[in-house]
Short mmCIF file of C-alpha atoms and ligand atoms in Angstrom, two decimals:
data_model
loop_
_atom_site.label_atom_id
_atom_site.label_comp_id
_atom_site.label_asym_id
_atom_site.label_seq_id
_atom_site.Cartn_x
_atom_site.Cartn_y
_atom_site.Cartn_z
CA MET Z 1 0.00 0.00 0.00
CA GLU Z 2 1.38 3.44 -0.89
CA LYS Z 3 1.86 5.63 2.14
CA ILE Z 4 2.75 9.23 2.87
CA LEU Z 5 4.60 10.10 6.05
CA VAL Z 6 3.54 13.25 7.87
CA LEU Z 7 6.57 14.01 10.05
CA ASP Z 8 5.28 15.84 13.11
CA PHE Z 9 7.26 18.87 14.29
CA GLY Z 10 4.58 19.94 16.77
CA GLY Z 11 2.30 22.13 14.64
CA GLN Z 12 -1.38 22.71 15.25
CA TYR Z 13 -2.61 21.40 11.90
CA ASN Z 14 -0.71 18.12 11.60
CA GLN Z 15 -3.80 15.99 11.85
CA LEU Z 16 -5.47 18.07 9.17
CA ILE Z 17 -2.60 17.44 6.78
CA ALA Z 18 -2.96 13.67 7.18
CA ARG Z 19 -6.68 14.02 6.84
CA ARG Z 20 -6.46 15.98 3.57
CA VAL Z 21 -4.06 13.40 2.14
CA ARG Z 22 -6.44 10.55 3.02
CA ASP Z 23 -9.30 12.52 1.48
CA LEU Z 24 -7.27 12.41 -1.75
CA HIS Z 25 -7.21 8.59 -1.41
CA VAL Z 26 -3.61 8.21 -0.33
CA TYR Z 27 -2.97 6.69 3.08
CA ALA Z 28 -1.10 9.05 5.44
CA GLU Z 29 0.37 8.32 8.82
CA ILE Z 30 1.80 10.76 11.34
CA LEU Z 31 5.04 9.99 13.16
CA PRO Z 32 6.96 12.22 15.59
CA TYR Z 33 10.17 13.93 14.48
CA THR Z 34 11.98 11.66 16.94
CA THR Z 35 11.35 8.65 14.65
CA PRO Z 36 14.74 7.20 13.56
CA LEU Z 37 15.75 7.60 9.93
CA GLU Z 38 16.15 3.80 9.67
CA THR Z 39 12.44 3.31 10.47
CA ILE Z 40 11.46 5.86 7.87
CA LYS Z 41 13.64 4.12 5.27
CA GLN Z 42 12.14 0.72 6.05
CA ASN Z 43 8.55 1.92 5.86
CA GLY Z 44 8.74 2.59 2.12
CA TYR Z 45 6.99 5.97 1.91
CA LYS Z 46 6.06 7.52 -1.45
CA GLY Z 47 6.49 10.99 0.02
CA ILE Z 48 7.18 12.85 3.24
CA ILE Z 49 5.53 16.03 4.53
CA PHE Z 50 7.27 18.10 7.20
CA THR Z 51 4.61 19.78 9.33
CA GLY Z 52 4.56 23.22 10.88
CA GLY Z 53 5.86 23.68 14.41
CA PRO Z 54 6.50 26.27 17.08
CA ASN Z 55 9.48 28.60 17.51
CA SER Z 56 12.39 29.33 15.25
CA VAL Z 57 14.58 26.72 13.57
CA TYR Z 58 17.65 28.42 15.05
CA LEU Z 59 16.62 27.67 18.65
CA GLU Z 60 18.38 24.67 20.07
CA GLU Z 61 15.23 23.33 21.68
CA SER Z 62 13.28 23.47 18.41
CA PRO Z 63 12.63 20.12 16.75
CA HIS Z 64 15.24 19.25 14.09
CA TYR Z 65 15.96 16.25 11.88
CA THR Z 66 19.03 14.86 10.20
CA PRO Z 67 19.49 16.36 6.71
CA ALA Z 68 20.09 12.79 5.48
CA ILE Z 69 16.31 12.50 5.20
CA LEU Z 70 16.53 14.80 2.17
CA ASP Z 71 18.91 12.37 0.45
CA LEU Z 72 16.67 9.30 0.56
CA GLY Z 73 15.31 10.01 -2.91
CA ILE Z 74 11.82 10.35 -1.38
CA PRO Z 75 9.97 13.56 -2.36
CA VAL Z 76 9.55 15.98 0.56
CA LEU Z 77 7.10 18.83 1.03
CA GLY Z 78 7.86 21.22 3.91
CA ILE Z 79 4.99 23.26 5.29
CA CYS Z 80 5.54 26.49 7.32
CA TYR Z 81 8.10 25.53 9.99
CA GLY Z 82 8.75 22.46 7.82
CA ALA Z 83 9.64 24.77 4.91
CA GLN Z 84 12.02 26.79 7.08
CA LEU Z 85 13.55 23.59 8.42
CA MET Z 86 14.24 22.37 4.89
CA ALA Z 87 15.89 25.69 4.04
CA TYR Z 88 17.91 25.60 7.28
CA MET Z 89 19.08 22.02 6.68
CA LEU Z 90 20.40 22.94 3.23
CA GLY Z 91 22.09 26.25 4.07
CA GLY Z 92 19.36 28.82 3.39
CA THR Z 93 18.74 31.81 5.66
CA ILE Z 94 15.75 32.29 7.93
CA GLU Z 95 14.90 35.63 9.49
CA GLY Z 96 12.35 36.83 12.02
CA ALA Z 97 9.81 39.35 10.71
CA LYS Z 98 8.92 42.33 12.92
CA THR Z 99 5.32 41.22 13.18
CA ARG Z 100 3.62 37.87 12.92
CA GLN Z 101 1.91 37.24 9.56
CA TYR Z 102 -1.44 35.72 10.28
CA GLY Z 103 -4.44 35.20 8.03
CA HIS Z 104 -5.41 35.52 4.38
CA THR Z 105 -2.74 36.79 1.96
CA ASP Z 106 -2.59 37.08 -1.83
CA MET Z 107 0.04 34.81 -3.29
CA THR Z 108 1.59 35.22 -6.75
CA VAL Z 109 2.99 32.22 -8.60
CA THR Z 110 6.45 33.08 -9.98
CA LYS Z 111 7.31 29.76 -11.63
CA ALA Z 112 4.43 28.78 -13.89
CA GLU Z 113 6.00 25.44 -14.90
CA SER Z 114 6.34 24.29 -11.26
CA LEU Z 115 4.72 20.89 -10.75
CA LEU Z 116 3.58 21.94 -7.29
CA MET Z 117 1.89 25.05 -8.68
CA LYS Z 118 0.14 23.22 -11.53
CA GLN Z 119 -3.35 24.63 -12.17
CA ILE Z 120 -2.90 27.34 -9.52
CA PRO Z 121 -4.02 30.78 -10.83
CA SER Z 122 -1.25 33.36 -11.04
CA VAL Z 123 -2.77 35.16 -8.02
CA SER Z 124 -4.78 33.34 -5.34
CA THR Z 125 -5.42 33.48 -1.61
CA CYS Z 126 -3.29 31.51 0.80
CA TRP Z 127 -3.36 31.32 4.58
CA MET Z 128 -0.27 32.25 6.57
CA SER Z 129 0.60 31.85 10.22
CA HIS Z 130 4.27 32.58 10.84
CA THR Z 131 6.81 35.09 12.16
CA ASP Z 132 10.04 33.72 10.65
CA TYR Z 133 10.46 33.56 6.88
CA ILE Z 134 13.03 32.25 4.41
CA SER Z 135 15.05 35.30 3.34
CA LYS Z 136 17.57 33.37 1.20
CA VAL Z 137 16.79 30.02 -0.37
CA PRO Z 138 19.48 27.30 -0.36
CA ASP Z 139 21.60 26.58 -3.47
CA HIS Z 140 19.72 24.87 -6.33
CA PHE Z 141 16.32 26.12 -5.10
CA THR Z 142 14.05 28.47 -7.04
CA ILE Z 143 11.23 30.52 -5.63
CA SER Z 144 7.89 29.41 -7.06
CA ALA Z 145 5.54 31.81 -5.24
CA VAL Z 146 5.74 35.10 -3.29
CA THR Z 147 3.44 37.41 -1.35
CA ASP Z 148 3.83 41.13 -0.70
CA THR Z 149 5.49 40.49 2.63
CA CYS Z 150 6.95 37.03 2.18
CA PRO Z 151 9.74 36.69 -0.40
CA THR Z 152 9.60 32.87 -0.28
CA ALA Z 153 5.98 31.75 -0.14
CA ALA Z 154 7.05 28.60 -2.01
CA MET Z 155 10.40 27.21 -3.15
CA GLU Z 156 11.60 24.05 -4.85
CA TRP Z 157 14.52 22.00 -6.03
CA ALA Z 158 12.52 20.11 -8.62
CA GLU Z 159 15.29 17.69 -9.73
CA LYS Z 160 15.64 16.48 -6.14
CA LYS Z 161 11.85 16.54 -5.58
CA LEU Z 162 12.17 18.90 -2.61
CA TYR Z 163 9.31 21.38 -2.26
CA ALA Z 164 8.33 23.82 0.47
CA VAL Z 165 5.50 26.27 1.16
CA GLN Z 166 5.46 28.94 3.86
CA PHE Z 167 1.62 28.99 3.94
CA HIS Z 168 -0.78 26.23 5.01
CA PRO Z 169 -2.24 24.31 2.05
CA GLU Z 170 -4.13 22.01 4.46
CA VAL Z 171 -6.51 24.66 5.83
CA SER Z 172 -9.61 25.47 3.84
CA HIS Z 173 -8.73 29.21 3.79
CA THR Z 174 -5.98 28.48 1.25
CA ALA Z 175 -8.09 28.62 -1.89
CA TYR Z 176 -6.08 26.07 -3.91
CA GLY Z 177 -4.58 24.16 -0.97
CA ASN Z 178 -6.10 20.86 -2.00
CA GLN Z 179 -4.80 21.30 -5.53
CA ILE Z 180 -1.30 21.91 -4.17
CA LEU Z 181 -1.44 18.79 -2.00
CA SER Z 182 -2.84 16.83 -4.92
CA ASN Z 183 -0.01 18.10 -7.17
CA PHE Z 184 2.51 16.93 -4.59
CA LEU Z 185 0.93 13.49 -4.17
CA PHE Z 186 0.21 12.67 -7.79
CA ASP Z 187 2.63 14.72 -9.90
CA VAL Z 188 5.64 14.79 -7.61
CA CYS Z 189 5.34 11.53 -5.62
CA GLY Z 190 3.57 9.59 -8.39
CA CYS Z 191 0.89 8.19 -6.09
CA ALA Z 192 -1.96 6.24 -7.68
CA GLY Z 193 -4.60 7.46 -5.20
CA ASP Z 194 -6.36 4.12 -4.84
CA TRP Z 195 -6.66 4.00 -1.06
CA VAL Z 196 -10.20 3.61 0.27
CA MET Z 197 -11.67 3.00 3.73
CA ASP Z 198 -12.17 -0.70 2.86
CA ASP Z 199 -8.38 -1.01 2.70
CA PHE Z 200 -8.16 0.41 6.20
CA ILE Z 201 -10.68 -2.17 7.43
CA ASP Z 202 -8.99 -5.14 5.70
CA ARG Z 203 -5.53 -4.11 6.83
CA THR Z 204 -6.62 -3.41 10.40
CA VAL Z 205 -8.49 -6.70 10.74
CA LYS Z 206 -5.44 -8.59 9.43
CA GLU Z 207 -3.09 -6.76 11.80
CA LEU Z 208 -5.43 -7.31 14.77
CA ARG Z 209 -5.54 -11.06 14.06
CA GLN Z 210 -1.76 -11.24 13.86
CA GLN Z 211 -1.21 -9.22 17.00
CA ILE Z 212 -3.82 -10.91 19.18
CA GLY Z 213 -3.18 -14.52 18.09
CA ASN Z 214 -5.27 -16.75 20.33
CA LYS Z 215 -5.28 -14.47 23.37
CA GLY Z 216 -8.26 -12.70 24.89
CA VAL Z 217 -9.14 -9.01 24.45
CA VAL Z 218 -11.22 -6.86 26.74
CA LEU Z 219 -12.65 -3.74 25.10
CA GLY Z 220 -13.96 -0.76 27.07
CA LEU Z 221 -17.33 -0.14 25.41
CA SER Z 222 -19.22 3.05 26.20
CA GLY Z 223 -21.89 2.66 23.54
CA GLY Z 224 -20.56 5.73 21.75
CA VAL Z 225 -19.56 5.57 18.10
CA ASP Z 226 -15.80 5.19 18.65
CA SER Z 227 -15.85 2.24 21.00
CA SER Z 228 -18.72 0.66 19.02
CA VAL Z 229 -16.75 0.82 15.77
CA ALA Z 230 -13.67 -0.54 17.58
CA ALA Z 231 -15.88 -3.38 18.89
CA ALA Z 232 -17.13 -4.16 15.38
CA LEU Z 233 -13.58 -4.24 13.97
CA LEU Z 234 -12.33 -6.49 16.78
CA SER Z 235 -15.36 -8.74 16.52
CA LYS Z 236 -14.63 -9.15 12.79
CA ALA Z 237 -11.01 -9.94 13.61
CA VAL Z 238 -11.23 -12.29 16.60
CA GLY Z 239 -14.94 -12.96 17.28
CA ARG Z 240 -15.51 -14.58 20.66
CA GLN Z 241 -11.98 -13.93 21.87
CA LEU Z 242 -13.38 -10.43 22.44
CA THR Z 243 -15.23 -9.39 25.59
CA CYS Z 244 -16.80 -5.95 25.50
CA VAL Z 245 -17.15 -4.45 28.95
CA PHE Z 246 -19.66 -1.70 29.48
CA VAL Z 247 -18.98 0.08 32.76
CA ASP Z 248 -22.06 1.86 34.08
CA GLN Z 249 -20.28 4.32 36.32
CA GLY Z 250 -23.46 6.19 37.26
CA LEU Z 251 -22.50 9.12 35.05
CA MET Z 252 -24.45 8.07 31.96
CA ARG Z 253 -27.39 9.99 30.49
CA LYS Z 254 -30.89 9.03 31.63
CA ASN Z 255 -31.74 5.39 30.68
CA GLU Z 256 -28.49 5.11 28.72
CA GLY Z 257 -27.12 2.12 30.61
CA ASP Z 258 -30.11 -0.02 29.59
CA ASP Z 259 -30.06 1.36 26.02
CA VAL Z 260 -26.41 0.36 25.56
CA GLU Z 261 -27.02 -3.10 27.01
CA ASN Z 262 -29.99 -3.65 24.69
CA ALA Z 263 -28.05 -2.44 21.64
CA PHE Z 264 -25.08 -4.74 22.20
CA LYS Z 265 -26.15 -7.83 24.07
CA GLY Z 266 -26.34 -10.67 21.57
CA THR Z 267 -25.96 -8.50 18.45
CA PHE Z 268 -22.28 -9.05 17.61
CA ASP Z 269 -20.05 -12.09 17.52
CA MET Z 270 -18.47 -11.36 20.93
CA ASN Z 271 -19.12 -11.52 24.66
CA PHE Z 272 -20.80 -8.59 26.42
CA VAL Z 273 -20.49 -7.77 30.13
CA ARG Z 274 -22.16 -4.89 31.99
CA VAL Z 275 -20.53 -3.82 35.23
CA ASN Z 276 -22.58 -1.63 37.55
CA CYS Z 277 -20.34 0.42 39.80
CA GLN Z 278 -22.17 3.68 40.32
CA GLU Z 279 -21.49 3.89 44.04
CA ALA Z 280 -17.78 3.10 43.76
CA PHE Z 281 -17.20 5.84 41.18
CA LEU Z 282 -19.17 8.43 43.15
CA SER Z 283 -17.27 7.63 46.32
CA HIS Z 284 -13.93 8.08 44.52
CA LEU Z 285 -15.13 11.46 43.24
CA LYS Z 286 -16.30 12.67 46.65
CA GLY Z 287 -14.85 16.08 47.46
CA VAL Z 288 -12.93 16.29 44.14
CA THR Z 289 -13.47 19.54 42.21
CA ASP Z 290 -10.52 19.94 39.85
CA PRO Z 291 -11.44 18.91 36.27
CA GLU Z 292 -8.13 17.17 35.55
CA ASP Z 293 -8.29 15.28 38.86
CA LYS Z 294 -11.83 14.16 38.07
CA ARG Z 295 -10.82 12.99 34.60
CA LYS Z 296 -7.83 11.08 35.96
CA ILE Z 297 -9.80 9.41 38.76
CA ILE Z 298 -12.50 8.27 36.35
CA GLY Z 299 -9.93 7.04 33.77
CA THR Z 300 -7.97 5.14 36.43
CA GLU Z 301 -11.08 3.50 37.87
CA PHE Z 302 -12.06 2.36 34.38
CA TYR Z 303 -8.70 0.65 33.92
CA LYS Z 304 -9.07 -1.12 37.26
CA VAL Z 305 -12.47 -2.55 36.30
CA PHE Z 306 -11.11 -3.75 32.93
CA TRP Z 307 -8.06 -5.29 34.59
CA ASP Z 308 -10.26 -7.25 37.01
CA ILE Z 309 -12.19 -8.65 34.08
CA VAL Z 310 -9.09 -9.56 32.08
CA ARG Z 311 -7.79 -11.52 35.06
CA GLU Z 312 -11.15 -13.15 35.71
CA LYS Z 313 -11.85 -14.22 32.12
CA TYR Z 314 -8.38 -14.78 30.67
CA SER Z 315 -5.18 -15.45 32.56
CA ASP Z 316 -3.64 -12.64 30.51
CA GLY Z 317 -4.76 -10.65 27.51
CA TYR Z 318 -5.03 -7.38 25.66
CA PHE Z 319 -6.98 -4.29 26.51
CA ALA Z 320 -8.64 -2.37 23.67
CA GLN Z 321 -10.26 1.04 23.51
CA GLY Z 322 -11.84 3.28 20.92
CA THR Z 323 -9.31 6.13 21.15
CA ILE Z 324 -9.41 8.41 18.10
CA TYR Z 325 -6.89 10.98 16.92
CA PRO Z 326 -8.40 14.09 18.56
CA ASP Z 327 -8.40 12.28 21.96
CA ARG Z 328 -4.65 11.91 21.68
CA ILE Z 329 -3.83 15.32 20.33
CA GLU Z 330 -5.94 17.20 22.90
CA SER Z 331 -4.47 15.11 25.70
CA GLY Z 332 -1.08 16.56 24.74
CA LYS Z 333 0.53 14.06 22.39
CA GLY Z 334 4.02 14.76 21.08
CA ASP Z 335 4.82 18.46 21.19
CA ALA Z 336 1.21 19.69 21.08
CA ALA Z 337 -0.09 21.47 24.19
CA LYS Z 338 -2.28 19.56 26.67
CA ILE Z 339 -5.85 20.87 26.71
CA LYS Z 340 -7.50 18.14 28.79
CA THR Z 341 -6.73 14.51 29.53
CA HIS Z 342 -9.27 12.41 27.69
CA HIS Z 343 -10.32 9.51 29.88
CA ASN Z 344 -8.66 6.91 27.65
CA GLN Z 345 -5.34 8.78 27.77
CA VAL Z 346 -4.88 8.59 31.54
CA GLY Z 347 -1.66 6.74 32.41
CA MET Z 348 -2.17 3.07 33.24
CA PRO Z 349 -1.85 2.32 37.00
CA LYS Z 350 1.51 0.68 37.81
CA ASP Z 351 0.07 -2.64 39.00
CA ILE Z 352 -1.87 -3.24 35.77
CA HIS Z 353 -0.07 -5.26 33.11
CA PHE Z 354 -2.15 -5.97 30.05
CA ASP Z 355 -0.28 -7.81 27.28
CA GLY Z 356 -0.72 -4.61 25.31
CA VAL Z 357 -3.18 -1.85 24.56
CA ILE Z 358 -4.97 -1.98 21.21
CA GLU Z 359 -6.38 1.20 19.69
CA PRO Z 360 -7.42 0.39 16.12
CA LEU Z 361 -8.90 3.86 15.43
CA LYS Z 362 -6.14 5.94 16.95
CA ASP Z 363 -5.22 7.73 13.72
CA LEU Z 364 -8.73 8.51 12.50
CA PHE Z 365 -11.04 11.49 12.90
CA LYS Z 366 -14.60 11.16 14.07
CA ASP Z 367 -16.10 11.43 10.58
CA GLU Z 368 -13.65 8.80 9.28
CA VAL Z 369 -14.63 6.53 12.19
CA ARG Z 370 -18.24 6.96 11.11
CA GLN Z 371 -17.31 5.96 7.54
CA VAL Z 372 -15.72 2.79 8.94
CA GLY Z 373 -18.85 2.15 11.02
CA GLU Z 374 -21.08 2.48 7.95
CA LYS Z 375 -18.80 0.15 5.93
CA LEU Z 376 -18.95 -2.43 8.72
CA GLY Z 377 -22.73 -2.32 8.57
CA LEU Z 378 -23.38 -0.87 12.04
CA PRO Z 379 -26.91 0.55 12.47
CA HIS Z 380 -27.24 4.11 11.17
CA ASP Z 381 -28.48 5.44 14.54
CA LEU Z 382 -25.46 4.05 16.32
CA VAL Z 383 -22.97 5.41 13.77
CA TRP Z 384 -24.52 8.87 13.82
CA ARG Z 385 -25.05 9.03 17.59
CA GLN Z 386 -23.73 12.20 19.11
CA PRO Z 387 -20.47 11.63 20.98
CA PHE Z 388 -20.55 11.18 24.73
CA PRO Z 389 -17.31 11.64 26.69
CA GLY Z 390 -15.95 8.67 28.65
CA PRO Z 391 -16.08 10.59 31.97
CA GLY Z 392 -19.75 11.16 31.15
CA LEU Z 393 -21.75 13.57 33.26
CA GLY Z 394 -18.73 13.70 35.58
CA VAL Z 395 -17.36 16.53 33.40
CA ARG Z 396 -20.75 18.17 32.91
CA VAL Z 397 -21.49 18.53 36.63
CA ILE Z 398 -19.00 21.30 37.27
CA GLY Z 399 -17.11 20.96 40.54
CA GLU Z 400 -17.85 18.13 42.96
CA VAL Z 401 -20.03 15.34 41.56
CA THR Z 402 -22.86 14.03 43.76
CA ALA Z 403 -25.76 11.67 43.06
CA GLU Z 404 -28.26 14.53 43.53
CA LYS Z 405 -26.51 16.77 41.01
CA VAL Z 406 -26.20 13.93 38.50
CA LYS Z 407 -29.96 13.32 38.80
CA ILE Z 408 -30.79 17.02 38.11
CA LEU Z 409 -28.51 17.01 35.09
CA GLN Z 410 -29.85 13.71 33.76
CA ASP Z 411 -33.42 15.02 33.93
CA ALA Z 412 -32.56 18.34 32.28
CA ASP Z 413 -30.52 16.64 29.57
CA TRP Z 414 -33.36 14.21 28.88
CA VAL Z 415 -35.82 17.09 28.36
CA LEU Z 416 -33.35 18.80 26.03
CA ARG Z 417 -32.90 15.67 23.92
CA ASP Z 418 -36.63 14.98 23.84
CA GLU Z 419 -37.51 18.51 22.74
CA VAL Z 420 -34.77 18.61 20.08
CA ALA Z 421 -35.94 15.23 18.71
CA LYS Z 422 -39.58 16.39 18.61
CA SER Z 423 -38.48 19.46 16.65
CA HIS Z 424 -36.43 17.25 14.25
CA TYR Z 425 -33.41 19.43 14.96
CA ASP Z 426 -30.97 16.63 15.99
CA ASP Z 427 -29.45 16.28 12.52
CA LYS Z 428 -28.46 19.92 12.45
CA MET Z 429 -26.06 19.64 15.41
CA ALA Z 430 -23.01 17.48 16.00
CA GLN Z 431 -23.46 17.46 19.77
CA PHE Z 432 -25.85 18.99 22.28
CA PHE Z 433 -26.20 18.53 26.01
CA ALA Z 434 -26.95 20.17 29.35
CA VAL Z 435 -24.36 21.35 31.87
CA LEU Z 436 -24.87 21.92 35.59
CA PRO Z 437 -22.44 24.73 36.43
CA GLY Z 438 -23.15 24.57 40.17
CA VAL Z 439 -24.51 28.12 40.26
CA LYS Z 440 -27.72 28.98 42.10
CA THR Z 441 -29.84 31.94 41.07
CA VAL Z 442 -32.85 33.76 42.47
CA GLY Z 443 -36.15 33.42 40.63
CA VAL Z 444 -39.88 33.74 41.20
CA MET Z 445 -42.37 30.91 40.72
CA GLY Z 446 -46.06 30.98 41.75
CA ASP Z 447 -45.52 34.35 43.46
CA ALA Z 448 -42.80 32.91 45.65
CA ARG Z 449 -39.05 33.41 45.68
CA THR Z 450 -36.92 30.50 44.44
CA TYR Z 451 -33.20 29.96 44.85
CA GLU Z 452 -32.33 27.07 42.60
CA ASN Z 453 -29.90 25.75 39.98
CA LEU Z 454 -28.87 27.16 36.63
CA ILE Z 455 -28.76 24.77 33.68
CA VAL Z 456 -26.66 25.68 30.66
CA ILE Z 457 -27.39 24.30 27.20
CA ARG Z 458 -24.32 23.53 25.06
CA ALA Z 459 -24.81 22.72 21.36
CA VAL Z 460 -22.25 22.72 18.55
CA THR Z 461 -21.84 22.10 14.85
CA THR Z 462 -18.58 20.53 13.65
CA ASP Z 463 -17.19 17.75 11.44
CA ASP Z 464 -14.05 16.83 13.27
CA PHE Z 465 -14.58 18.16 16.84
CA MET Z 466 -11.16 19.84 16.70
CA THR Z 467 -12.90 23.13 15.99
CA ALA Z 468 -16.60 23.81 16.46
CA ASP Z 469 -19.16 26.56 16.15
CA TRP Z 470 -22.01 27.09 18.61
CA ALA Z 471 -25.26 25.93 17.03
CA LYS Z 472 -27.71 28.63 15.96
CA ILE Z 473 -30.74 26.92 17.53
CA PRO Z 474 -33.93 28.85 16.63
CA TYR Z 475 -35.20 31.04 19.48
CA ASP Z 476 -38.60 29.34 19.65
CA LEU Z 477 -36.96 25.94 20.13
CA LEU Z 478 -34.65 27.39 22.79
CA GLY Z 479 -37.74 28.86 24.45
CA ARG Z 480 -39.53 25.51 24.55
CA ILE Z 481 -36.42 23.79 25.93
CA SER Z 482 -36.08 26.39 28.66
CA ASN Z 483 -39.79 26.25 29.64
CA ARG Z 484 -39.84 22.51 29.82
CA ILE Z 485 -36.62 22.20 31.81
CA ILE Z 486 -37.81 24.70 34.40
CA ASN Z 487 -41.28 23.15 34.60
CA GLU Z 488 -40.28 19.51 34.55
CA VAL Z 489 -36.95 19.35 36.41
CA ASP Z 490 -36.89 19.81 40.17
CA HIS Z 491 -34.37 22.28 41.57
CA VAL Z 492 -33.84 24.25 38.35
CA ASN Z 493 -35.14 27.81 37.93
CA ARG Z 494 -33.03 29.25 35.10
CA VAL Z 495 -31.62 28.13 31.73
CA ALA Z 496 -28.79 29.82 29.78
CA TYR Z 497 -27.36 29.12 26.32
CA ASP Z 498 -23.59 28.86 25.72
CA ILE Z 499 -22.58 30.87 22.64
CA THR Z 500 -18.85 30.08 22.62
CA SER Z 501 -17.11 28.47 19.65
CA LYS Z 502 -14.08 26.14 19.86
CA PRO Z 503 -11.57 27.73 20.01
CA PRO Z 504 -11.58 29.67 22.30
CA GLY Z 505 -13.92 27.35 24.27
CA THR Z 506 -13.88 23.57 24.18
CA VAL Z 507 -17.00 21.51 23.55
CA GLU Z 508 -17.23 20.16 27.10
CA TRP Z 509 -17.03 22.56 30.02
CA GLU Z 510 -14.38 20.58 31.88
P1 LIG Q 601 -13.58 18.99 23.87
O1 LIG Q 601 -14.29 19.27 25.14
O2 LIG Q 601 -12.20 18.46 24.05
O3 LIG Q 601 -14.39 17.79 23.21
O4 LIG Q 601 -13.66 20.11 22.88
C1 LIG Q 601 -14.20 17.31 21.90
C2 LIG Q 601 -15.00 16.04 21.76
O5 LIG Q 601 -14.43 15.02 22.59
C3 LIG Q 601 -15.38 14.57 23.54
N1 LIG Q 601 -14.64 14.32 24.79
C4 LIG Q 601 -14.24 13.11 25.18
N2 LIG Q 601 -14.45 11.90 24.63
N3 LIG Q 601 -13.27 10.92 26.42
C5 LIG Q 601 -13.97 10.81 25.27
O6 LIG Q 601 -14.19 9.68 24.79
C6 LIG Q 601 -13.01 12.09 27.03
O7 LIG Q 601 -12.39 12.14 28.07
C7 LIG Q 601 -13.54 13.25 26.37
N4 LIG Q 601 -13.50 14.57 26.66
C8 LIG Q 601 -14.17 15.22 25.68
C9 LIG Q 601 -16.41 15.70 23.66
O8 LIG Q 601 -17.65 15.21 24.13
C10 LIG Q 601 -16.44 16.18 22.24
O9 LIG Q 601 -17.23 15.35 21.43
#
């Protein structure tokens, strides 16, 4: 299978680069810049993309790579920091601009016959985000595009198949970004572009069979799309060697525990176990208010339950989970900043020794996971279910979690979901839920003063959950939701709507 390597130097858009390449039907995988050259040689890549990254290439602590990578005969495309790094490795000069260049810029193509610039109009919009720029290109390189403020918007040494762009072709703001990536993949690297999701499924199933052999696997199943798709893949690979464990930790939405059990019990070729441990989880969370502490406690308790089951059912075995790419990147993978620790990224307790951890979806985005789910024939409703975080309502009850607060939130969230479904508005949002911020407000009901809880509605539209916009729910629907929550849920007297996008907010409140 032809593969492109996205060599990660810690930029914000690395996952998007891989994603765009896969959208063009070429498989892309991301590896950190610490990956040895030998490994890269052995993996047989058709092309390599250097990603963006923080800082200046001249700083010692900035990520670097041996220039020998440029002599492998494999085409390389450097993007932003990756472009500067290529110039730096080959003796070009990089300088710091007085101000950061950020946003849309007009780019002029200066080398019409450039393969990378094929079918790009002579002037088009590109998207920049940099302070340093390449002021002198290395020997043998020619400049193939410029902007008013950036003398090297693109450069190339065509004979050696080395290309670099200062802007970001992977973001949709670069008008012809996809064309540039496509030129690199097909004209420079000579890719055939025949990769499809079925290949991912076949390859993953084969690899899972090889890795697992005749051992047992315990999968943490939450009933959400990621763990369900992971369950379907593993069931296809190893059938009854798989035990899916659904932990009802008391932080599920109303009736969700029973819904998950009904959806999974007896439907796949696998074993299904439901573990009820509501009280244990709540007692571990008693008095804990810090969001990261809560996430870590919940993640650790999950691992302990899975470990008990592995030991009970198999003498040893693998542990599997439905981690997807954004879980890893937001939990601070590689050089990217940590935003929050997703429950499946909590470090494994020291006394737990699974044979290994299996994460078959770890490089995919949510919408790619859904494509896999559809291909595997999972029910439409399950594949298109809105995501639900592993720590559940534990991160939607802000501050200390108690059974009483969880009950208020479950009831409010149920009304929200019911009203949205009745209005046929579910399809218009990627995710919507209620939050209990732990704030009490004064109100008046039946001529009497009330002092009760505030409920916040959070609803977003997004494809990949890395960025999101707040959903523009019609006012009349918001009004009905608010009325019903206040009338039907005890201890709530006010409802507010969160109008924050991601960034600067995140989808969940904690
Ligand atoms: P944030 O809040 O990071 O959420 O913008 C992005 C998406 O991830 C979900 N989420 C999680 N999913 N374990 C999960 O499986 C977690 O710990 C977790 N935290 C957030 C969130 O619901 C949204 O869909």
